[in-house]
Short mmCIF file of C-alpha atoms and ligand atoms in Angstrom, two decimals:
data_model
loop_
_atom_site.label_atom_id
_atom_site.label_comp_id
_atom_site.label_asym_id
_atom_site.label_seq_id
_atom_site.Cartn_x
_atom_site.Cartn_y
_atom_site.Cartn_z
CA UNK A 716 5.02 -27.21 -33.24
CA UNK A 717 8.65 -27.21 -32.15
CA UNK A 718 9.69 -25.96 -28.70
CA UNK A 719 10.70 -22.32 -28.32
CA UNK A 720 13.12 -22.61 -25.37
CA UNK A 721 13.53 -18.88 -24.77
CA UNK A 722 9.75 -18.37 -24.69
CA UNK A 723 9.34 -21.33 -22.34
CA UNK A 724 11.42 -19.41 -19.78
CA UNK A 725 8.86 -16.58 -19.76
CA UNK A 726 5.81 -17.29 -17.60
CA UNK A 727 2.53 -15.58 -18.57
CA UNK A 728 2.51 -11.97 -17.36
CA UNK A 729 0.69 -11.91 -13.97
CA UNK A 730 -0.50 -8.37 -14.66
CA UNK A 731 -2.44 -9.55 -17.69
CA UNK A 732 -4.81 -11.50 -15.37
CA UNK A 733 -6.02 -8.26 -13.77
CA UNK A 734 -5.85 -6.46 -17.14
CA UNK A 735 -8.19 -9.05 -18.69
CA UNK A 736 -10.66 -8.90 -15.77
CA UNK A 737 -10.58 -5.10 -15.94
CA UNK A 738 -11.33 -5.17 -19.67
CA UNK A 739 -14.19 -7.62 -19.17
CA UNK A 740 -15.72 -5.47 -16.42
CA UNK A 741 -15.47 -2.34 -18.58
CA UNK A 742 -17.10 -4.14 -21.51
CA UNK A 743 -19.92 -5.06 -19.14
CA UNK A 744 -20.38 -1.32 -18.52
CA UNK A 745 -18.61 -1.02 -15.16
CA UNK A 746 -16.56 2.08 -14.32
CA UNK A 747 -13.23 0.66 -13.17
CA UNK A 748 -10.76 3.10 -11.61
CA UNK A 749 -7.43 1.89 -12.88
CA UNK A 750 -4.26 2.24 -10.80
CA UNK A 751 -2.73 -0.79 -12.51
CA UNK A 752 0.01 0.05 -14.97
CA UNK A 753 2.58 2.85 -14.48
CA UNK A 754 1.40 4.44 -17.70
CA UNK A 755 1.36 8.25 -17.34
CA UNK A 756 -2.03 9.73 -18.26
CA UNK A 757 -1.01 13.39 -18.75
CA UNK A 758 -0.30 15.01 -22.13
CA UNK A 759 3.24 15.53 -23.38
CA UNK A 760 4.13 19.25 -22.92
CA UNK A 761 3.06 21.26 -26.01
CA UNK A 762 6.53 22.58 -26.93
CA UNK A 763 7.76 18.98 -27.31
CA UNK A 764 4.77 17.97 -29.45
CA UNK A 765 5.25 21.12 -31.59
CA UNK A 766 8.87 20.13 -32.25
CA UNK A 767 7.79 16.67 -33.35
CA UNK A 768 5.20 18.13 -35.74
CA UNK A 769 7.70 20.58 -37.22
CA UNK A 770 10.39 17.90 -37.67
CA UNK A 771 7.89 15.47 -39.20
CA UNK A 772 7.27 17.87 -42.12
CA UNK A 773 10.92 17.63 -43.23
CA UNK A 774 11.58 14.88 -45.77
CA UNK A 775 15.18 14.06 -44.69
CA UNK A 776 13.78 13.13 -41.28
CA UNK A 777 11.81 10.29 -42.89
CA UNK A 778 14.91 8.26 -43.70
CA UNK A 779 16.46 5.58 -41.49
CA UNK A 780 18.10 7.24 -38.53
CA UNK A 781 21.16 6.19 -36.52
CA UNK A 782 20.80 3.15 -34.28
CA UNK A 783 22.65 4.66 -31.30
CA UNK A 784 20.83 8.00 -31.68
CA UNK A 785 21.81 11.18 -33.55
CA UNK A 786 24.80 13.10 -32.20
CA UNK A 787 22.73 16.12 -31.13
CA UNK A 788 20.51 13.95 -28.94
CA UNK A 789 23.52 12.24 -27.38
CA UNK A 790 24.96 15.72 -26.75
CA UNK A 791 21.65 16.85 -25.19
CA UNK A 792 21.85 13.80 -22.91
CA UNK A 793 25.40 14.49 -21.75
CA UNK A 794 24.56 18.23 -21.29
CA UNK A 795 21.53 17.21 -19.20
CA UNK A 796 23.81 15.09 -16.99
CA UNK A 797 26.20 18.05 -16.61
CA UNK A 798 23.43 20.46 -15.59
CA UNK A 799 21.50 17.99 -13.49
CA UNK A 800 24.27 16.11 -11.69
CA UNK A 801 27.53 17.94 -12.51
CA UNK A 802 28.79 14.87 -14.37
CA UNK A 803 31.00 15.00 -17.49
CA UNK A 804 30.30 12.37 -20.16
CA UNK A 805 31.48 11.94 -23.73
CA UNK A 806 28.51 11.90 -26.16
CA UNK A 807 30.42 9.68 -28.60
CA UNK A 808 31.59 6.89 -26.34
CA UNK A 809 29.65 7.20 -23.08
CA UNK A 810 26.03 7.71 -24.19
CA UNK A 811 23.53 5.76 -26.26
CA UNK A 812 19.88 6.41 -27.12
CA UNK A 813 17.48 3.49 -26.60
CA UNK A 814 13.91 2.85 -27.72
CA UNK A 815 12.62 3.41 -24.20
CA UNK A 816 14.79 2.30 -21.30
CA UNK A 817 13.04 -1.10 -21.23
CA UNK A 818 14.42 -1.96 -24.68
CA UNK A 819 17.86 -0.69 -23.66
CA UNK A 820 17.96 -2.73 -20.45
CA UNK A 821 16.81 -5.93 -22.20
CA UNK A 822 19.32 -5.55 -25.03
CA UNK A 823 22.17 -4.62 -22.69
CA UNK A 824 21.57 -7.93 -20.89
CA UNK A 825 21.55 -9.77 -24.20
CA UNK A 826 24.78 -8.03 -25.21
CA UNK A 827 26.63 -8.86 -22.00
CA UNK A 828 25.26 -12.12 -20.62
CA UNK A 829 25.39 -15.73 -21.71
CA UNK A 830 24.06 -19.10 -20.59
CA UNK A 831 25.09 -19.81 -17.02
CA UNK A 832 25.98 -16.25 -16.02
CA UNK A 833 24.58 -15.14 -12.66
CA UNK A 834 22.96 -11.76 -12.06
CA UNK A 835 21.89 -10.17 -8.78
CA UNK A 836 18.60 -8.28 -8.76
CA UNK A 837 16.74 -6.79 -5.81
CA UNK A 838 13.45 -8.50 -4.99
CA UNK A 839 10.75 -7.55 -5.62
CA UNK A 840 11.71 -5.97 -8.93
CA UNK A 841 10.40 -4.42 -12.13
CA UNK A 842 9.96 -7.47 -14.40
CA UNK A 843 12.42 -6.60 -17.20
CA UNK A 844 15.26 -6.33 -14.67
CA UNK A 845 14.83 -10.02 -14.05
CA UNK A 846 13.50 -11.28 -17.37
CA UNK A 847 15.99 -9.32 -19.50
CA UNK A 848 18.63 -11.54 -17.87
CA UNK A 849 16.58 -14.72 -18.15
CA UNK A 850 15.96 -14.13 -21.88
CA UNK A 851 19.74 -13.79 -22.27
CA UNK A 852 20.21 -17.21 -20.63
CA UNK A 853 21.47 -15.99 -17.25
CA UNK A 854 20.28 -17.06 -13.82
CA UNK A 855 18.93 -14.41 -11.45
CA UNK A 856 19.74 -14.44 -7.77
CA UNK A 857 17.30 -12.27 -5.82
CA UNK A 858 18.63 -9.89 -3.16
CA UNK A 859 15.89 -8.89 -0.71
CA UNK A 860 15.45 -5.13 -0.45
CA UNK A 861 15.60 -4.21 3.21
CA UNK A 862 14.88 -1.07 5.15
CA UNK A 863 18.52 -0.45 5.99
CA UNK A 864 21.45 0.01 3.61
CA UNK A 865 23.71 -2.09 5.88
CA UNK A 866 21.35 -5.04 5.66
CA UNK A 867 21.07 -4.69 1.87
CA UNK A 868 24.85 -4.79 1.47
CA UNK A 869 25.03 -7.78 3.84
CA UNK A 870 22.51 -9.55 1.60
CA UNK A 871 24.54 -8.57 -1.48
CA UNK A 872 27.73 -9.93 0.12
CA UNK A 873 25.98 -13.17 1.08
CA UNK A 874 24.67 -13.57 -2.48
CA UNK A 875 28.13 -12.98 -3.97
CA UNK A 876 29.72 -15.49 -1.58
CA UNK A 877 27.11 -18.20 -2.08
CA UNK A 878 26.68 -18.06 -5.85
CA UNK A 879 28.73 -20.17 -8.21
CA UNK A 880 29.70 -19.05 -10.75
CA UNK A 881 30.31 -15.69 -9.06
CA UNK A 882 27.73 -13.07 -10.12
CA UNK A 883 28.76 -11.03 -13.14
CA UNK A 884 26.30 -8.18 -12.91
CA UNK A 885 23.95 -6.50 -10.49
CA UNK A 886 20.85 -4.53 -11.38
CA UNK A 887 19.94 -1.53 -9.26
CA UNK A 888 16.91 0.75 -9.45
CA UNK A 889 16.52 3.67 -7.05
CA UNK A 890 13.99 5.26 -6.65
CA UNK A 891 12.63 1.75 -6.84
CA UNK A 892 9.67 0.30 -8.68
CA UNK A 893 7.60 -1.20 -7.10
CA UNK A 894 8.61 -0.60 -3.46
CA UNK A 895 9.33 3.17 -3.85
CA UNK A 896 12.57 2.69 -1.83
CA UNK A 897 14.96 5.63 -2.13
CA UNK A 898 18.66 6.00 -1.38
CA UNK A 899 21.22 8.78 -0.89
CA UNK A 900 24.56 9.46 -2.55
CA UNK A 901 26.38 7.62 0.25
CA UNK A 902 24.49 4.46 -0.72
CA UNK A 903 25.53 4.92 -4.35
CA UNK A 904 29.17 5.26 -3.25
CA UNK A 905 28.84 1.93 -1.45
CA UNK A 906 27.38 0.36 -4.61
CA UNK A 907 30.39 1.48 -6.66
CA UNK A 908 32.85 0.29 -3.98
CA UNK A 909 31.04 -3.03 -3.68
CA UNK A 910 31.16 -3.49 -7.45
CA UNK A 911 34.87 -2.75 -7.57
CA UNK A 912 35.66 -5.03 -4.62
CA UNK A 913 33.62 -7.92 -6.03
CA UNK A 914 34.36 -7.51 -9.73
CA UNK A 915 30.69 -6.85 -10.47
CA UNK A 916 29.17 -4.83 -13.30
CA UNK A 917 26.32 -2.49 -12.32
CA UNK A 918 23.32 -1.49 -14.42
CA UNK A 919 21.40 1.23 -12.60
CA UNK A 920 17.89 2.18 -13.72
CA UNK A 921 17.16 5.82 -12.79
CA UNK A 922 13.74 6.01 -14.47
CA UNK A 923 12.24 7.96 -11.53
CA UNK A 924 15.07 10.50 -11.13
CA UNK A 925 12.67 13.43 -11.43
CA UNK A 926 9.61 12.08 -9.62
CA UNK A 927 10.77 13.07 -6.14
CA UNK A 928 8.76 14.84 -3.43
CA UNK A 929 9.13 16.83 -0.23
CA UNK A 930 12.65 18.07 -0.99
CA UNK A 931 14.16 14.65 -1.69
CA UNK A 932 16.60 14.48 -4.64
CA UNK A 933 17.50 11.13 -6.15
CA UNK A 934 21.26 10.66 -6.70
CA UNK A 935 22.77 9.46 -9.96
CA UNK A 936 25.29 6.65 -9.73
CA UNK A 937 27.38 8.69 -12.18
CA UNK A 938 27.95 11.30 -9.43
CA UNK A 939 30.25 8.80 -7.74
CA UNK A 940 33.93 9.00 -8.78
CA UNK A 941 34.81 5.78 -10.59
CA UNK A 942 31.20 4.88 -11.44
CA UNK A 943 32.03 4.80 -15.13
CA UNK A 944 34.53 2.03 -14.48
CA UNK A 945 31.89 -0.29 -13.06
CA UNK A 946 28.67 0.36 -14.89
CA UNK A 947 26.01 2.27 -16.74
CA UNK A 948 22.87 4.16 -15.80
CA UNK A 949 19.56 4.27 -17.67
CA UNK A 950 17.12 7.15 -17.80
CA UNK A 951 13.77 7.53 -19.54
CA UNK A 952 11.75 10.45 -20.86
CA UNK A 953 8.54 8.44 -20.30
CA UNK A 954 7.83 9.65 -16.78
CA UNK A 955 9.57 13.02 -16.46
CA UNK A 956 7.99 14.45 -19.63
CA UNK A 957 4.80 12.34 -19.95
CA UNK A 958 6.22 10.62 -23.05
CA UNK A 959 5.63 6.88 -22.42
CA UNK A 960 4.34 6.14 -25.91
CA UNK A 961 7.21 7.95 -27.60
CA UNK A 962 9.76 5.33 -26.52
CA UNK A 963 12.75 7.49 -25.62
CA UNK A 964 15.36 6.30 -23.16
CA UNK A 965 19.12 6.34 -22.89
CA UNK A 966 22.11 4.87 -21.11
CA UNK A 967 25.36 6.56 -20.07
CA UNK A 968 28.59 5.45 -18.44
CA UNK A 969 31.03 2.62 -19.02
CA UNK A 970 32.50 2.73 -22.55
CA UNK A 971 32.77 -1.02 -23.02
CA UNK A 972 29.15 -1.57 -22.02
CA UNK A 973 27.94 1.30 -24.21
CA UNK A 974 30.01 -0.09 -27.10
CA UNK A 975 28.53 -3.58 -26.60
CA UNK A 976 24.98 -2.23 -26.61
CA UNK A 977 25.77 -0.04 -29.63
CA UNK A 978 27.07 -3.05 -31.56
CA UNK A 979 24.07 -5.24 -30.71
CA UNK A 980 21.56 -2.51 -31.51
CA UNK A 981 23.27 -1.75 -34.82
CA UNK A 982 22.18 -5.26 -35.89
CA UNK A 983 18.65 -4.92 -34.52
CA UNK A 984 17.38 -1.42 -35.31
CA UNK A 985 17.90 1.72 -37.39
CA UNK A 986 17.22 4.08 -34.51
CA UNK A 987 14.19 5.98 -33.41
CA UNK A 988 12.11 8.01 -35.88
CA UNK A 989 14.24 11.17 -36.34
CA UNK A 990 11.43 13.65 -35.44
CA UNK A 991 11.04 11.84 -32.10
CA UNK A 992 14.76 12.36 -31.48
CA UNK A 993 14.46 16.06 -32.38
CA UNK A 994 11.53 16.39 -29.96
CA UNK A 995 13.53 14.55 -27.27
CA UNK A 996 16.29 17.17 -27.66
CA UNK A 997 13.63 19.85 -27.10
CA UNK A 998 12.49 18.02 -23.96
CA UNK A 999 15.98 17.77 -22.44
CA UNK A 1000 17.25 21.22 -23.47
CA UNK A 1001 13.97 23.12 -23.15
CA UNK A 1002 12.15 24.66 -20.18
CA UNK A 1003 11.93 22.27 -17.24
CA UNK A 1004 8.88 23.84 -15.51
CA UNK A 1005 6.77 21.14 -17.18
CA UNK A 1006 8.65 18.49 -15.16
CA UNK A 1007 7.92 20.34 -11.91
CA UNK A 1008 4.23 20.48 -12.92
CA UNK A 1009 4.12 16.72 -13.58
CA UNK A 1010 5.83 16.01 -10.24
CA UNK A 1011 3.33 18.24 -8.45
CA UNK A 1012 0.40 16.37 -10.01
CA UNK A 1013 1.76 13.04 -8.73
CA UNK A 1014 2.40 14.57 -5.28
CA UNK A 1015 -1.20 15.76 -4.98
CA UNK A 1016 -2.55 12.39 -6.12
CA UNK A 1017 -0.20 10.61 -3.67
CA UNK A 1018 -1.47 12.74 -0.79
CA UNK A 1019 -5.11 12.19 -1.76
CA UNK A 1020 -4.64 8.43 -2.00
CA UNK A 1021 -2.58 8.08 1.19
CA UNK A 1022 -4.90 10.15 3.37
CA UNK A 1023 -7.97 8.42 1.89
CA UNK A 1024 -6.57 4.94 2.51
CA UNK A 1025 -5.63 6.00 6.03
CA UNK A 1026 -9.25 7.09 6.66
CA UNK A 1027 -10.45 3.78 5.21
CA UNK A 1028 -8.38 1.97 7.87
CA UNK A 1029 -5.59 1.00 5.47
CA UNK A 1030 -2.41 2.78 6.56
CA UNK A 1031 0.41 2.92 3.99
CA UNK A 1032 3.82 4.61 3.93
CA UNK A 1033 4.06 7.91 2.04
CA UNK A 1034 6.63 7.49 -0.76
CA UNK A 1035 9.38 10.10 -1.25
CA UNK A 1036 9.61 9.30 -4.95
CA UNK A 1037 8.16 7.44 -7.97
CA UNK A 1038 4.57 7.46 -9.24
CA UNK A 1039 3.53 4.52 -7.05
CA UNK A 1040 2.18 3.64 -3.65
CA UNK A 1041 3.28 0.22 -2.37
CA UNK A 1042 0.57 -0.91 0.00
CA UNK A 1043 0.81 -3.88 2.39
CA UNK A 1044 -2.37 -5.96 2.11
CA UNK A 1045 -4.56 -5.25 5.19
CA UNK A 1046 -4.18 -7.96 7.80
CA UNK A 1047 -7.62 -9.64 7.48
CA UNK A 1048 -6.98 -10.19 3.76
CA UNK A 1049 -3.29 -11.09 3.82
CA UNK A 1050 -3.84 -14.84 3.52
CA UNK A 1051 -5.49 -14.30 0.13
CA UNK A 1052 -2.21 -13.32 -1.50
CA UNK A 1053 -1.86 -10.31 -3.77
CA UNK A 1054 -3.48 -11.70 -6.92
CA UNK A 1055 -6.70 -12.73 -5.15
CA UNK A 1056 -6.73 -9.48 -3.16
CA UNK A 1057 -6.37 -7.49 -6.40
CA UNK A 1058 -9.28 -9.51 -7.85
CA UNK A 1059 -11.26 -8.74 -4.69
CA UNK A 1060 -10.63 -4.98 -5.05
CA UNK A 1061 -11.66 -5.15 -8.69
CA UNK A 1062 -14.86 -7.05 -8.00
CA UNK A 1063 -15.91 -5.26 -4.80
CA UNK A 1064 -14.40 -1.74 -5.04
CA UNK A 1065 -14.23 -1.40 -8.85
CA UNK A 1066 -10.55 -0.52 -8.44
CA UNK A 1067 -7.67 -2.08 -10.40
CA UNK A 1068 -4.22 -2.38 -8.79
CA UNK A 1069 -1.11 -4.43 -9.64
CA UNK A 1070 -0.69 -7.56 -7.50
CA UNK A 1071 2.72 -7.53 -5.82
CA UNK A 1072 3.38 -11.14 -6.88
CA UNK A 1073 3.89 -9.80 -10.43
CA UNK A 1074 7.16 -8.29 -9.17
CA UNK A 1075 8.35 -11.57 -7.62
CA UNK A 1076 7.44 -13.75 -4.63
CA UNK A 1077 8.69 -11.15 -2.12
CA UNK A 1078 6.00 -8.78 -3.41
CA UNK A 1079 3.09 -11.06 -2.58
CA UNK A 1080 2.16 -9.28 0.64
CA UNK A 1081 1.52 -6.02 -1.26
CA UNK A 1082 -0.40 -4.38 -4.07
CA UNK A 1083 0.89 -1.42 -6.08
CA UNK A 1084 -1.14 1.66 -6.93
CA UNK A 1085 0.13 3.69 -9.93
CA UNK A 1086 -0.89 7.35 -9.49
CA UNK A 1087 -2.46 7.62 -12.94
CA UNK A 1088 -6.01 8.58 -11.92
CA UNK A 1089 -6.88 12.19 -11.11
CA UNK A 1090 -7.76 13.33 -7.58
CA UNK A 1091 -11.51 13.21 -8.19
CA UNK A 1092 -11.35 9.59 -9.39
CA UNK A 1093 -8.87 8.74 -6.64
CA UNK A 1094 -11.44 9.95 -4.07
CA UNK A 1095 -14.11 7.89 -5.82
CA UNK A 1096 -11.79 4.86 -5.60
CA UNK A 1097 -11.29 5.44 -1.87
CA UNK A 1098 -15.06 5.37 -1.32
CA UNK A 1099 -15.22 2.02 -3.15
CA UNK A 1100 -12.29 0.62 -1.20
CA UNK A 1101 -13.70 1.81 2.14
CA UNK A 1102 -17.05 0.13 1.43
CA UNK A 1103 -15.40 -3.06 0.15
CA UNK A 1104 -13.15 -3.36 3.20
CA UNK A 1105 -16.10 -2.69 5.50
CA UNK A 1106 -18.23 -5.34 3.77
CA UNK A 1107 -15.37 -7.79 4.00
CA UNK A 1108 -14.53 -10.72 1.85
CA UNK A 1109 -17.57 -12.01 -0.02
CA UNK A 1110 -18.37 -15.66 -0.29
CA UNK A 1111 -17.05 -15.69 -3.83
CA UNK A 1112 -13.77 -14.02 -2.88
CA UNK A 1113 -13.42 -16.41 0.06
CA UNK A 1114 -13.92 -19.34 -2.29
CA UNK A 1115 -11.32 -17.99 -4.72
CA UNK A 1116 -8.81 -17.40 -1.94
CA UNK A 1117 -9.52 -20.61 -0.05
CA UNK A 1118 -10.28 -18.58 3.13
CA UNK A 1119 -12.56 -20.44 5.59
CA UNK A 1120 -15.89 -18.67 6.19
C1 LIG B 63 11.92 1.08 -13.12
C2 LIG B 63 11.48 1.22 -14.52
N1 LIG B 63 12.39 1.14 -15.49
C3 LIG B 63 12.05 1.26 -16.79
C4 LIG B 63 10.73 1.46 -17.17
C5 LIG B 63 10.41 1.54 -18.63
O1 LIG B 63 10.51 2.80 -19.08
P1 LIG B 63 10.53 3.13 -20.63
O2 LIG B 63 9.20 3.70 -20.95
O3 LIG B 63 11.64 4.11 -20.80
O4 LIG B 63 10.80 1.86 -21.38
C6 LIG B 63 9.74 1.55 -16.20
C7 LIG B 63 8.34 1.74 -16.58
O5 LIG B 63 7.42 1.69 -15.82
C8 LIG B 63 10.13 1.41 -14.84
O6 LIG B 63 9.23 1.47 -13.86
#
């Protein structure tokens, strides 16, 4: 076979190692409690499903749709921004519908980047933030996420000064997957200023805008005056409305970037199935109590997991947002690294988590729990984890991890 250079740049997905082991264990009859993938388990609210069903009975909706999304959905998106963040956007030139935000992010990178371009991305990071750029031929320069905003901007400045060619684009994602880091509007203002001062384009991924707890509200970059001059922001219906399989996302902001993505997508796709777009309008314009209910479910699961881990002697920080808990590997197991520790939890506690290394080398001291198991199963998982940690590393796990017995 010939070489496929673009594919050669994509290493095998680390998460599939745990996914495979999980599948094998389940086939062998084991009950694995799965906190692996951030794949919401709840049903889509009934009024959204009803709209899909109704729209699917209408023959005109079975035709090819519009690649950038129908006007009424783009209008629903810009109205949502107005209500939610007080931001004015033009549905014709400043909004585009994407087939999930992951597709939109990857294709935006392909539309804007070329071989040799340099992109800044926080580390650790959600894989498509990095690999979307790599697929497009760009090089990614990691910027360590630090506790303080000042330090983060120092790291950004150092990266800009040391990279040649100068970075063209920077990816942001707050609330952040996987670390759950959150920021305030002041931070977003600094991002926009930094972009302007350093001639950088910003792509901000706001997938977890709604999944905020304890009074915290995630800012939109679009709330900052001048944000539209420097970048775009992505949002997704997957998490806020329990619609991951529906594949509805969108981007808003800078006209040139939206136009570039629109042009590229017009070659690639004919748009989302029209009934899905009609249902997405119902989600954005309809009652929002369902979002509050979904957030409350994640909050309860978060509290159950955090307090249970605490009791099991594994203290972790309580996240203010996202559907994840980012847990530092307990000290006695740290030398194993996150992949072997995740294998250990699977074998000994019957619990699947994502190894932090899957989000980049800086994630290797952590594992990520996605809050997709109910409270009862979360408590069951805690019992398994407590027993596994108390038993310690088995001979087999020690062998796998190269830890001396
Ligand atoms: C930060 C982040 N961005 C984007 C996505 C993908 O969302 P979508 O379902 O809209 O493609 C995810 C999914 O987990 C995510 O965590």
